[in-house]
XYZ file of N, CA and C in Angstrom:
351
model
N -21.311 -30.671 -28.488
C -20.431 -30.255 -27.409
C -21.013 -29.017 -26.734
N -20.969 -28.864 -25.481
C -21.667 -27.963 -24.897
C -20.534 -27.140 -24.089
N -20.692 -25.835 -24.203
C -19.952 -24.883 -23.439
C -20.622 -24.422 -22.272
N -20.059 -25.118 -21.201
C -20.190 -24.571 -20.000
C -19.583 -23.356 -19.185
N -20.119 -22.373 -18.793
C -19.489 -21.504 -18.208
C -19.491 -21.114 -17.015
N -17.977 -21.461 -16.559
C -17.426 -21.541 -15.161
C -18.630 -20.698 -14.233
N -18.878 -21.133 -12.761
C -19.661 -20.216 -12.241
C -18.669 -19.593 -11.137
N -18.998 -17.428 -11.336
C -17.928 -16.738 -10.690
C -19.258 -16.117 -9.871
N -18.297 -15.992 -8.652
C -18.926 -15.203 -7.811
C -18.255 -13.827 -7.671
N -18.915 -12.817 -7.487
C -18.464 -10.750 -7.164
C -18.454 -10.678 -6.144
N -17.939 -9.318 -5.769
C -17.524 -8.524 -5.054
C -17.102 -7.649 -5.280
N -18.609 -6.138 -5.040
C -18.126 -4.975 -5.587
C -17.892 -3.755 -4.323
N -16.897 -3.105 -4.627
C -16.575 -2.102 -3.597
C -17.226 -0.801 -4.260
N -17.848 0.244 -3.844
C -18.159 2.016 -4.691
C -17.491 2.492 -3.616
N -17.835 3.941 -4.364
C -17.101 4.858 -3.659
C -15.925 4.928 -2.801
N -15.188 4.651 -2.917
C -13.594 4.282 -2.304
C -12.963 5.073 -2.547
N -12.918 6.101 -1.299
C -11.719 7.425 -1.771
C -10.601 6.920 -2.198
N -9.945 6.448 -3.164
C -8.820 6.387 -3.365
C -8.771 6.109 -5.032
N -7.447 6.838 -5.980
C -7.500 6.697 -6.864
C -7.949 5.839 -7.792
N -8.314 5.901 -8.680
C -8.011 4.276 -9.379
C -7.137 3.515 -9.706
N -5.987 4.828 -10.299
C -4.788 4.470 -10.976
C -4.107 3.895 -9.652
N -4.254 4.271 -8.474
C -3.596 3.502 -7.859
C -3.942 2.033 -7.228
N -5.376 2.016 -7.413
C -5.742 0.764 -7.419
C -5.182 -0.473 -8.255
N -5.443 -0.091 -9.417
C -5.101 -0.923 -10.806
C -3.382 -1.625 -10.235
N -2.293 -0.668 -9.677
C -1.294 -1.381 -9.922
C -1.341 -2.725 -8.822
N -2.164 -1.984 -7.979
C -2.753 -3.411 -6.507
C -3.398 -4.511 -7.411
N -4.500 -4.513 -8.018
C -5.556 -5.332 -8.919
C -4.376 -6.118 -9.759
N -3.269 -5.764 -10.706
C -3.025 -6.391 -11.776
C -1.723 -7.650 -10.985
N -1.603 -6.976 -9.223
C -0.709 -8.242 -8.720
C -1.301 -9.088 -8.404
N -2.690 -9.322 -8.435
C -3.310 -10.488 -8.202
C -4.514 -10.901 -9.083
N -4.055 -10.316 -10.174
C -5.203 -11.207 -11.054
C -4.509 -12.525 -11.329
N -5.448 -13.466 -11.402
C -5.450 -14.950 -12.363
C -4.475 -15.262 -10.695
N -4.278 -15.425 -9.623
C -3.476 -15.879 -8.929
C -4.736 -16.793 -7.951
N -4.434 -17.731 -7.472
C -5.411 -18.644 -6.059
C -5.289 -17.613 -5.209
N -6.643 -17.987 -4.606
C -6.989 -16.980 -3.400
C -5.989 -17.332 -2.274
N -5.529 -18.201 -1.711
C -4.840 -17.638 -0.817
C -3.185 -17.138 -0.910
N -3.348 -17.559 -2.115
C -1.492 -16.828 -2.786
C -1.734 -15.237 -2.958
N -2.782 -15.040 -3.784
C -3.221 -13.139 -3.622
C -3.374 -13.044 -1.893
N -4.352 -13.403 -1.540
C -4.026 -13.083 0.367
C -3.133 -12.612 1.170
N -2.139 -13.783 0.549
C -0.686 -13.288 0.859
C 0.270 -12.183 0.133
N -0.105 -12.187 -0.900
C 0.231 -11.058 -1.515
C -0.027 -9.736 -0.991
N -1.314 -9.689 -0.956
C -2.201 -7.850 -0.349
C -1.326 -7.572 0.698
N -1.360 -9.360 1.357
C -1.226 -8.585 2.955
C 0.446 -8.214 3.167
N 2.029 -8.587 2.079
C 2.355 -7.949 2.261
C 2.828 -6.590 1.428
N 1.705 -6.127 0.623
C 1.979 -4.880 -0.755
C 2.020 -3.806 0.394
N 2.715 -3.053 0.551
C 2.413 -1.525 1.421
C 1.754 -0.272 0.862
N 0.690 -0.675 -0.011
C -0.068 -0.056 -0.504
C -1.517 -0.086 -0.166
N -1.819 1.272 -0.183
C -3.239 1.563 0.651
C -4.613 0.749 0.507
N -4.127 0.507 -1.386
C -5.256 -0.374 -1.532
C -5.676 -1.479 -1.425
N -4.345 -2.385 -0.897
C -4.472 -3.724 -0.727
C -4.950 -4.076 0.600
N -5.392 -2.803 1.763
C -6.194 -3.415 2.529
C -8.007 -3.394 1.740
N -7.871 -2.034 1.038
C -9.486 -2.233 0.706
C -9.695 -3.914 0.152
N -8.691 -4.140 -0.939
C -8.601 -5.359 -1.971
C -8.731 -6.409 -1.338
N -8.071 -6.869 -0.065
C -8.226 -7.897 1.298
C -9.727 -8.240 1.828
N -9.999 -7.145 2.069
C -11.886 -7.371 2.666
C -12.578 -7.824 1.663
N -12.320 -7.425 0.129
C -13.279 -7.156 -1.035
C -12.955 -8.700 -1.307
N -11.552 -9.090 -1.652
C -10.922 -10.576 -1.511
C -11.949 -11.615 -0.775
N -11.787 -11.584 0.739
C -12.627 -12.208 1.933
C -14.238 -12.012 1.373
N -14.450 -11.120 0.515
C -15.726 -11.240 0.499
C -16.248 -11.772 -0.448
N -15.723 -11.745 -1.685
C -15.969 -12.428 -3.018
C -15.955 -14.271 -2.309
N -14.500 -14.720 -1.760
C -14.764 -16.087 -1.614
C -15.799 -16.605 -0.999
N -16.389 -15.901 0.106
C -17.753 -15.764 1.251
C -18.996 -16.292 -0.011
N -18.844 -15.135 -0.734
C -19.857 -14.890 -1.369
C -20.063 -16.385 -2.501
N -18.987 -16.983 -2.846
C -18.317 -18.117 -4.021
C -18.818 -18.875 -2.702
N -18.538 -19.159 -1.485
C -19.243 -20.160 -0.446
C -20.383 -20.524 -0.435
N -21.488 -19.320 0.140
C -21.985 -19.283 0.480
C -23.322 -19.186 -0.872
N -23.252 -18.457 -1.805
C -24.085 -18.428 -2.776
C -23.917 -19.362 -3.345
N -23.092 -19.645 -4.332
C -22.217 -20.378 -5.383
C -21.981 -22.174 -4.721
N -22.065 -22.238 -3.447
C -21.691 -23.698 -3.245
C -20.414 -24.126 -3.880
N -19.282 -23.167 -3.673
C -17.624 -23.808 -4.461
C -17.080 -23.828 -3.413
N -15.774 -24.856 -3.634
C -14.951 -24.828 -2.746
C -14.297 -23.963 -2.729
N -14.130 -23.370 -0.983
C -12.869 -22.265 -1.163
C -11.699 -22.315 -1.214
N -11.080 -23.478 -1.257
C -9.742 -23.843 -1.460
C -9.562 -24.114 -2.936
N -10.789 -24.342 -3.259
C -10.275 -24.740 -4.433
C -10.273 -23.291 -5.986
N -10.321 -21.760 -5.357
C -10.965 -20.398 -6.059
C -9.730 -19.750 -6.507
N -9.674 -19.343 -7.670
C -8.934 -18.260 -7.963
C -9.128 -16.917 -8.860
N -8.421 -15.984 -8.354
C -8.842 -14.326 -8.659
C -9.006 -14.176 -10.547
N -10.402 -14.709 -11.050
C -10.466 -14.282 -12.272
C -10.431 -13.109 -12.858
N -10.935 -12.101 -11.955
C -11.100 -10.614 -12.831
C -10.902 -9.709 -11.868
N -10.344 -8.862 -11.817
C -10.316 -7.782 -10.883
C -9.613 -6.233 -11.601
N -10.959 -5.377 -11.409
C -10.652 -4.130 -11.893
C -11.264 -2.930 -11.224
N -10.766 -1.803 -11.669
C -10.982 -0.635 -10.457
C -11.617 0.590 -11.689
N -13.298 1.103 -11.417
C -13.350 2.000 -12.449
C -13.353 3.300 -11.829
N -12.802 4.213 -12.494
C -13.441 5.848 -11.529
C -15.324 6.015 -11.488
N -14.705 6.716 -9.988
C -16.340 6.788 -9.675
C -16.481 8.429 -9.523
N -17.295 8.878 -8.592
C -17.490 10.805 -8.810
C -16.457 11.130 -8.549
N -16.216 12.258 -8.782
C -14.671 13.108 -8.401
C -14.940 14.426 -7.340
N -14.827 14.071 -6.473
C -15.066 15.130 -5.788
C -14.220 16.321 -5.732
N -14.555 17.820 -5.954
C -13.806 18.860 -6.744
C -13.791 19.682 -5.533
N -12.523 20.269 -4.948
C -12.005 20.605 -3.889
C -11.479 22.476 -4.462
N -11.297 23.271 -4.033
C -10.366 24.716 -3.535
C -9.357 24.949 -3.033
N -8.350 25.149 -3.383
C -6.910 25.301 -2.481
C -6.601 27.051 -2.658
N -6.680 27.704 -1.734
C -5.894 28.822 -2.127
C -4.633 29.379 -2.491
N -4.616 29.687 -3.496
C -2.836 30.251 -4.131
C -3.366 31.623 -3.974
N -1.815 32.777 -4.167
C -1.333 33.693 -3.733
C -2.736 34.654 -5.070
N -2.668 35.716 -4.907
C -2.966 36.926 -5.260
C -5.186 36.072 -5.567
N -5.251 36.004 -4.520
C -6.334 35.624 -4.228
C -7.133 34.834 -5.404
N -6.663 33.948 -5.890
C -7.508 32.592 -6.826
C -7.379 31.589 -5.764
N -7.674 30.748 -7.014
C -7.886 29.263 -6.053
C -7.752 28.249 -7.309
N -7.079 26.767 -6.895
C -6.696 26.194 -7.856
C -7.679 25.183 -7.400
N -7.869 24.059 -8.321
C -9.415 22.870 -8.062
C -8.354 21.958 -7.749
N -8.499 21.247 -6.871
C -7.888 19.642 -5.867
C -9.207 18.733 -6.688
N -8.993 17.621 -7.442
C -9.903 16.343 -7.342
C -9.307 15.603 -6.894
N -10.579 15.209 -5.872
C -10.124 14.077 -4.903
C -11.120 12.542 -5.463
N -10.277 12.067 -5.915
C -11.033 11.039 -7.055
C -11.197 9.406 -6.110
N -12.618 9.038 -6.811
C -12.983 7.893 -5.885
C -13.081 6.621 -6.754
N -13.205 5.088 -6.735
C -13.014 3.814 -7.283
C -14.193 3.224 -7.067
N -14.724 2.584 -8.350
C -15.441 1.435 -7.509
C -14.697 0.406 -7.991
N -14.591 -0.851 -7.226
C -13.717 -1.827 -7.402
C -14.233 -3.138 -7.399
N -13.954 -4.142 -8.061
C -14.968 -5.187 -8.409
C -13.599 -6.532 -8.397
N -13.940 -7.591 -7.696
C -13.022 -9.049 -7.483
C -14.215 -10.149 -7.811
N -13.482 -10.734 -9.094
C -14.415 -11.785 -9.102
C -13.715 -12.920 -9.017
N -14.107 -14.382 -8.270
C -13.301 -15.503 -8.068
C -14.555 -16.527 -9.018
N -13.386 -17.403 -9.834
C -14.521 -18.917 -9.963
C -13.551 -19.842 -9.844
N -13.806 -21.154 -9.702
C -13.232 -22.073 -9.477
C -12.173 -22.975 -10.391
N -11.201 -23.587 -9.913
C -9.852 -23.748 -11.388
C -10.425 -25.163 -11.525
N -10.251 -25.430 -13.432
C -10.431 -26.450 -13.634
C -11.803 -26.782 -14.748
């Protein structure tokens, strides 16, 4: 018996000013869901990251097209996760002349689709 393993196509996003943690709660509404049921999902979450997640979405299936030779109707969201990337370390001034550190923290974000079945 031979184990075949599904073929997935990526789609990785870096540097993405935006948290991770706030990524992740975008990522975990559309894992394991068909691509165009997550689609519909992103597009109506009112969260910042579900436009990055939309393009990254559009691009993984492109990529499952166009590399991969799968149908795109036929794809759904196998893996999707958001890791921290550099933190960029910021200055705010408080009173009696210090300064407190702002990180302004960035994602890289990764959607992988393979085909059901």
């Amino acid at each position: 018996m031979m184990d075949t393993e599904p073929k997935v196509a990526k789609a990785h996003s870096k540097y993405v000013r935006i948290s991770p943690r706030k990524v992740k709660i975008v990522c975990d509404l559309i894992r394991g869901k068909d691509t165009t049921t997550a689609r519909a999902i992103l597009r109506q979450t009112p969260k910042a990251a579900s436009e990055v997640l939309i393009k990254l979405l559009a691009s993984a299936v492109a990529n499952a097209e166009n590399n991969h030779d799968m149908d795109p109707d036929n794809l759904y969201v196998m893996e999707t996760f958001a890791c921290p990337g550099p933190i960029l370390k910021r200055m705010r001034p408080v009173g009696r002349g210090r300064g407190h550190r702002i990180n302004k923290r960035t994602s890289h974000i990764t959607v992988a689709v393979a085909e059901k079945g």
